[in-house]
Short mmCIF file of C-alpha atoms and ligand atoms in Angstrom, two decimals:
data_model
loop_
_atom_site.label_atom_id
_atom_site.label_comp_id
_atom_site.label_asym_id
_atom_site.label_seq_id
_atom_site.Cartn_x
_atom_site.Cartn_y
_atom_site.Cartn_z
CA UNK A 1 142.64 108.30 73.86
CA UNK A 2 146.18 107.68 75.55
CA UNK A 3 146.30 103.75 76.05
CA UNK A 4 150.26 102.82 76.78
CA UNK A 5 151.91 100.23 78.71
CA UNK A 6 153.95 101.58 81.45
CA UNK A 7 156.97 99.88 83.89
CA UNK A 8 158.27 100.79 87.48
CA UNK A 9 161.05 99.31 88.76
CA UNK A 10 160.96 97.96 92.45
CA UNK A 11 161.72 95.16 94.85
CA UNK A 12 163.97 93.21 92.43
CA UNK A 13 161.22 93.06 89.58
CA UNK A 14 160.08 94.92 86.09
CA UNK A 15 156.63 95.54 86.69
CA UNK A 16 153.83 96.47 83.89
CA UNK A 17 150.85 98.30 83.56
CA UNK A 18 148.01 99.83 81.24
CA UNK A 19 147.49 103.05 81.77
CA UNK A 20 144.54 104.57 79.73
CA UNK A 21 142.53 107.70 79.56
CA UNK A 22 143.47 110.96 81.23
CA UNK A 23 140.45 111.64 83.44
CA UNK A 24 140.70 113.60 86.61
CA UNK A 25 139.84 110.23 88.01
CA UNK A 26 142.36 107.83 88.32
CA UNK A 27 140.65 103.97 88.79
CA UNK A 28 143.27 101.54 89.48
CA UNK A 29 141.96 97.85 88.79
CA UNK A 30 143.51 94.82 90.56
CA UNK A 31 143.72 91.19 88.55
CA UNK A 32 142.66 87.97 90.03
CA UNK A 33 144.66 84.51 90.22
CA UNK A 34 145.89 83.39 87.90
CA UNK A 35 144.81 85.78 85.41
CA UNK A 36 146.46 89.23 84.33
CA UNK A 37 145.51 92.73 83.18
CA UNK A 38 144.00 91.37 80.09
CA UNK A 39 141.02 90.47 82.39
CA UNK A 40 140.15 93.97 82.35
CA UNK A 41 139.94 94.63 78.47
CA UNK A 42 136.23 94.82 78.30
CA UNK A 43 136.55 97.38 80.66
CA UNK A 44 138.87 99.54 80.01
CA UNK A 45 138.51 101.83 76.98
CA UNK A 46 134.60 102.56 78.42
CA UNK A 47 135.85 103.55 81.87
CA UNK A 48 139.26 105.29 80.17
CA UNK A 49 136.56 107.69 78.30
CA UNK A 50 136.08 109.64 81.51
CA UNK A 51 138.89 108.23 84.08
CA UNK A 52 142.36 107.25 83.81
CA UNK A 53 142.69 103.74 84.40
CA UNK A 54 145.63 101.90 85.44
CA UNK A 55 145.80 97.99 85.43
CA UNK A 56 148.76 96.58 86.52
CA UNK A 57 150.07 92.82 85.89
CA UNK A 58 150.64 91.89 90.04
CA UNK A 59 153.85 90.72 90.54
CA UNK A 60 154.61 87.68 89.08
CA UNK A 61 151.99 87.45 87.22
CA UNK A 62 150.95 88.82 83.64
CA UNK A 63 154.44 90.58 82.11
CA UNK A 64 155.33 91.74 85.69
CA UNK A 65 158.53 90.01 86.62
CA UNK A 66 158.67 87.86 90.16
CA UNK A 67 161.44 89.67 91.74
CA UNK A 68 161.40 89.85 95.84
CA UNK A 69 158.44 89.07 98.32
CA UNK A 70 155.65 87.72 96.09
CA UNK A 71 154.41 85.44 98.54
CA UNK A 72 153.25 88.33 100.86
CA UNK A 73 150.33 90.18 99.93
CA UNK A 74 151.72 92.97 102.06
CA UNK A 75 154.42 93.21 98.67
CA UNK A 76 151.68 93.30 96.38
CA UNK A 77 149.87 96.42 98.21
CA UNK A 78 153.28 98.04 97.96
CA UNK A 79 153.71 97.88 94.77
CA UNK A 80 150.62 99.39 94.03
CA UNK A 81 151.45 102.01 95.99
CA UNK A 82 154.37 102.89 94.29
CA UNK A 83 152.27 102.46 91.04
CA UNK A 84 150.04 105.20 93.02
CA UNK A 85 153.03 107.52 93.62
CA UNK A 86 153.47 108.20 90.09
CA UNK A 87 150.05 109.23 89.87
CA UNK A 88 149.05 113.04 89.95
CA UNK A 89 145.93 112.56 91.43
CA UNK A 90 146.44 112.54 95.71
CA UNK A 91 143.66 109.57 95.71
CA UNK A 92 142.00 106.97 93.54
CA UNK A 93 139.07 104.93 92.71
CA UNK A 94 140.77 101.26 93.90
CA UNK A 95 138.93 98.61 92.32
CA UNK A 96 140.18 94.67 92.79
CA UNK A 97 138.54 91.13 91.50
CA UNK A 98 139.33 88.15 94.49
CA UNK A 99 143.26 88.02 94.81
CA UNK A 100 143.36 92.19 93.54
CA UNK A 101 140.39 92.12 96.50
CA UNK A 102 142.81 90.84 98.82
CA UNK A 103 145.52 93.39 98.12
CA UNK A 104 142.94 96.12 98.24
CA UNK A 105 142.44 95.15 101.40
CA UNK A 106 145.81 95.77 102.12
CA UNK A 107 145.98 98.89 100.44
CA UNK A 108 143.90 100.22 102.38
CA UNK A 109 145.07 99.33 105.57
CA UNK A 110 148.58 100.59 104.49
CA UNK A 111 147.32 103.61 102.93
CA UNK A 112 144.01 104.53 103.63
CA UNK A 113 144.41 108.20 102.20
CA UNK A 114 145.32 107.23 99.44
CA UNK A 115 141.87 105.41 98.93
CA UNK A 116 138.57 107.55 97.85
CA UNK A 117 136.83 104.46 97.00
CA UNK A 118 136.46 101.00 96.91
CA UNK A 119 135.37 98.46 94.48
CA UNK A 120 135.14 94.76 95.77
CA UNK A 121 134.39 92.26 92.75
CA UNK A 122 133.87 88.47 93.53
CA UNK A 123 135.83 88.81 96.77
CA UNK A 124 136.03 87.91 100.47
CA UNK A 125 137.23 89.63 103.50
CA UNK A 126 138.41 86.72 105.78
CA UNK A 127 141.53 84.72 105.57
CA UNK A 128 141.60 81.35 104.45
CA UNK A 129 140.43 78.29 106.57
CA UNK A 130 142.74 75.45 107.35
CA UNK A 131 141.26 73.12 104.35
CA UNK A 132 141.55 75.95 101.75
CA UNK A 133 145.43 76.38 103.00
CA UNK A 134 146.10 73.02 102.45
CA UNK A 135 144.32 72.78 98.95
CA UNK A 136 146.84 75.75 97.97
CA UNK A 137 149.38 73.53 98.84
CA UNK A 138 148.56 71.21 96.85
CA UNK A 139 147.63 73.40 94.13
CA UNK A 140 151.35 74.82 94.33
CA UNK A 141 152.77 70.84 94.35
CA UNK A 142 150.56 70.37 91.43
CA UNK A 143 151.75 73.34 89.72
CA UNK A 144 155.55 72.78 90.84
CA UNK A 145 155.43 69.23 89.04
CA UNK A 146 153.29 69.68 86.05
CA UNK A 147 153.53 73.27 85.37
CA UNK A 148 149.78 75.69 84.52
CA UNK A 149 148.72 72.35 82.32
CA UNK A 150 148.16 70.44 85.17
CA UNK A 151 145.91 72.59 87.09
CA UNK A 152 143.81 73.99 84.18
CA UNK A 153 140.98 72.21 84.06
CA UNK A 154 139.96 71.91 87.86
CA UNK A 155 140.68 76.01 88.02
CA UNK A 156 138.36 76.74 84.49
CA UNK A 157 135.63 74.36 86.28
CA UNK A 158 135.62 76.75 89.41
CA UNK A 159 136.38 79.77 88.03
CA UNK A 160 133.92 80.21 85.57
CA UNK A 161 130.11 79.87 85.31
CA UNK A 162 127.63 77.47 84.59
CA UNK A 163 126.08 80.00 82.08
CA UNK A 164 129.99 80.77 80.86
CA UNK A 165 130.84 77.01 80.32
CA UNK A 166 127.84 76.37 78.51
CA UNK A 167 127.47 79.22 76.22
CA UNK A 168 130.51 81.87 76.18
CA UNK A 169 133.48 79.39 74.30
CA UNK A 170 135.50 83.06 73.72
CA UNK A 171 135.26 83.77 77.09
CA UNK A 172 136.29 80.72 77.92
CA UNK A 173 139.26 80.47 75.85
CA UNK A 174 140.30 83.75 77.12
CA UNK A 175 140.41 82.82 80.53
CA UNK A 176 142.04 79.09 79.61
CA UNK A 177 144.86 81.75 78.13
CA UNK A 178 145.59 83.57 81.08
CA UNK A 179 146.00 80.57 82.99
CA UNK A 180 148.57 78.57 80.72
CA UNK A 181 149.70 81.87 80.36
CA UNK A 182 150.84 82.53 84.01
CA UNK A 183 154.34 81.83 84.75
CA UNK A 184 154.18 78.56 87.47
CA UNK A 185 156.94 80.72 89.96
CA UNK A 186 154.44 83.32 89.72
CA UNK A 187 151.46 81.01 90.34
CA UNK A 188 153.19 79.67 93.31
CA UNK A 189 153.94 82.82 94.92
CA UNK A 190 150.38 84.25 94.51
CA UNK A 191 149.07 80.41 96.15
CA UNK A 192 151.78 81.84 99.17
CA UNK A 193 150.67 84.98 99.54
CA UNK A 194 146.83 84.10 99.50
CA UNK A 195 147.71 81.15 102.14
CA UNK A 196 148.88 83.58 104.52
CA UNK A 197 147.09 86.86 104.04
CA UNK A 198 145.38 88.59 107.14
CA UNK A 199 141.80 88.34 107.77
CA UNK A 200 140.33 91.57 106.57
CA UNK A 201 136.85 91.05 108.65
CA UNK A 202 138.14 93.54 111.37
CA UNK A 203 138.89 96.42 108.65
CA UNK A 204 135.23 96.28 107.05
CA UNK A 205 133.39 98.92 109.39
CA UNK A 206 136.10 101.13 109.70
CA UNK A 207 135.95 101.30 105.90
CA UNK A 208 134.71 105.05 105.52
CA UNK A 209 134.55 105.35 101.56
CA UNK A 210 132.10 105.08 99.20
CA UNK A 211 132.34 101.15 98.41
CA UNK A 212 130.70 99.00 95.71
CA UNK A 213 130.37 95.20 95.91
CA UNK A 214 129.93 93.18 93.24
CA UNK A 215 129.54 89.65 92.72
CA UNK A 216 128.62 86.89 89.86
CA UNK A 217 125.45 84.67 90.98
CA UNK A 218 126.84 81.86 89.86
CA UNK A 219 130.17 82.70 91.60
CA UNK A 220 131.03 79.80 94.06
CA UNK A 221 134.43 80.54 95.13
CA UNK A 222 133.01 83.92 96.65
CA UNK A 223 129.41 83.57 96.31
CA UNK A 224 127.16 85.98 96.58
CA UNK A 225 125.75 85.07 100.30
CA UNK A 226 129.52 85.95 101.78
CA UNK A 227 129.34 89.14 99.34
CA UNK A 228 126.22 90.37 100.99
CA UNK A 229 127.58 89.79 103.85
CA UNK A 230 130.96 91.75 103.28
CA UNK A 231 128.48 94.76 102.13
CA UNK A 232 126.26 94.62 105.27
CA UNK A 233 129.46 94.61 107.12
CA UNK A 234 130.46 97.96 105.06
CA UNK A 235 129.10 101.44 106.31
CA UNK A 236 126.99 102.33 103.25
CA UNK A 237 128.08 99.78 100.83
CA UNK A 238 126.02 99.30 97.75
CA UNK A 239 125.67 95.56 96.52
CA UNK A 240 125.35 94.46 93.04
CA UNK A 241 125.01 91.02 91.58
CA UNK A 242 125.53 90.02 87.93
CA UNK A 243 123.35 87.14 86.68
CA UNK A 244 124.60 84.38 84.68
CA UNK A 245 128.29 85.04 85.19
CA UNK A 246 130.63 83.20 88.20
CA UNK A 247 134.15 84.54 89.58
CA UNK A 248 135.17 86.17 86.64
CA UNK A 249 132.29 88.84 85.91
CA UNK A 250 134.53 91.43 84.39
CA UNK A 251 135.00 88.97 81.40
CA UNK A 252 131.90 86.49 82.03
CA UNK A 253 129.32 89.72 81.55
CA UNK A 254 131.51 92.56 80.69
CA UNK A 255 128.38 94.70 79.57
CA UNK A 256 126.80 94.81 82.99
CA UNK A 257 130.06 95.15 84.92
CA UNK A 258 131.31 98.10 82.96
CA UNK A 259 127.30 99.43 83.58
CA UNK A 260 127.70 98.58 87.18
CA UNK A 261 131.55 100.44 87.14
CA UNK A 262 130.24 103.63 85.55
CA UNK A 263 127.13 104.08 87.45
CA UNK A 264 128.66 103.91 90.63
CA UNK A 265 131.48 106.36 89.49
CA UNK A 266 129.28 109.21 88.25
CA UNK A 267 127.40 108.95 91.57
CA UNK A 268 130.99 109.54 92.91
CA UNK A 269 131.37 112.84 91.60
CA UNK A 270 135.05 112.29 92.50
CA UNK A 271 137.53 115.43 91.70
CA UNK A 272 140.55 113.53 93.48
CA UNK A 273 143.73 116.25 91.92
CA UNK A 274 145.81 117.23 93.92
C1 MLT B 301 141.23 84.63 92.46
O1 MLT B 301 140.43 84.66 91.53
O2 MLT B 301 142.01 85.57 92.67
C2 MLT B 301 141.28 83.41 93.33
O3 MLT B 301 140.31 82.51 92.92
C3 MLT B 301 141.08 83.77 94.77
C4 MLT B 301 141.24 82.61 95.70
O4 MLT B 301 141.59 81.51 95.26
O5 MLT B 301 141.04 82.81 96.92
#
């Protein structure tokens, strides 16, 4: 099975990518903050079996570079577009975990046709309220003194899980990686461009694609009341929640996700070449 690491070069950065599989399918999945691709591992070879899956490090963040605009989600969603215009397929499976939600979002308001379906995973539509703005900003003080280090521990704590803290240490560690991981310019301009991304409440019922939304029950940064609420706000959307695993599902209970991922693809029946 192909599995390579591919670059494009745009908007002043080197920017990475997985690309696996060579389905007629292309899924592109979108990383949270402050992880990377890697979040998508347990994923990735079962999906690549009948897709072709593309999981790029957002800007900034992972072994993409920072280069120009970072702090606007609007420059995220263009880079995945350009990601997408490399692509042979005219549409794609878009797929995003809570920041990669976010830029979905703003995929698909910049380029709906390019969208044959949607994948929401431990996100939220609406923008963020005046007390989470300021707690970004004093994430990114906290981050611009002390580096990942100092922010660590608080982020693990709301990230993950009861169930994950208690009994998944790898899973744990893996996710303590990505954060020390992340580059603190990069961290800074994903706080920015979370702080002042649109309010994607307005876009839900014009969303016209088959859409899945998934969310960890013990997720409380987007917990599962505001994700059944995003999927009663979505013509036809299809709700799934993962016990015992918080924000992180794809890593927290990678069995069911994938499960969840395929089920709702073969009920696709997508044939998106040109
Ligand atoms: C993420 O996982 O991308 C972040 O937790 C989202 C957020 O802080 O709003």
């Amino acid at each position: 099975m192909r599995l390579e690491t591919q670059s494009v070069t745009r908007a002043g950065a080197n920017l990475e990518a997985t690309v696996a599989g060579d389905g007629a399918v292309t899924v592109v999945l979108l990383h949270g903050y402050p992880f990377d691709r890697t979040m998508w591992d347990p994923q990735l070879r079962a999906l690549a079996a009948r897709t072709t899956v593309l999981a790029p490090d957002l800007r900034g963040l992972g072994s993409s570079e920072l280069g120009d605009g970072a702090g606007d989600v609007r420059t995220h969603a263009d880079d995945v577009v350009a990601w997408l215009a490399r692509e042979s397929t005219s549409r794609v499976v878009l797929m995003g975990l809570s920041m990669g939600g976010y830029v979905a979002f703003e995929v698909w308001r910049r380029a709906r046709e390019r969208v044959a379906a949607l994948v929401l995973i431990d996100t939220k539509p609406t923008d963020d309220s005046a007390d989470a703005k300021k707690a970004r900003v004093s994430q990114r003080e906290a981050i611009r003194e002390g580096g990942m280090s100092a922010v660590v521990a608080p982020l693990l704590d709301a990230v993950l899980g009861s169930t994950t803290k208690a009994s998944r240490p790898d899973v744990v560690e893996h996710v303590r990686r990505m954060i020390l991981h992340t580059k603190p310019a990069g961290a800074m301009a994903a706080l920015d461009a979370m702080r002042t991304r649109p309010d994607s409440t307005p876009d839900l019922a014009g969303i016209d694609v088959p859409t899945l939304v998934l969310v960890g029950e013990e997720d409380g940064i987007t917990p599962p009341n505001v994700a059944r609420d995003m999927a009663h706000a979505i013509p036809g959307a299809t709700l799934v929640t993962i016990p015992a695993a918080g924000h992180v599902t794809s890593l927290e209970a990678p069995e069911l996700v994938t499960r969840a991922l395929r089920t709702f693809l073969d009920g696709l029946a997508l044939d998106t070449r040109h």
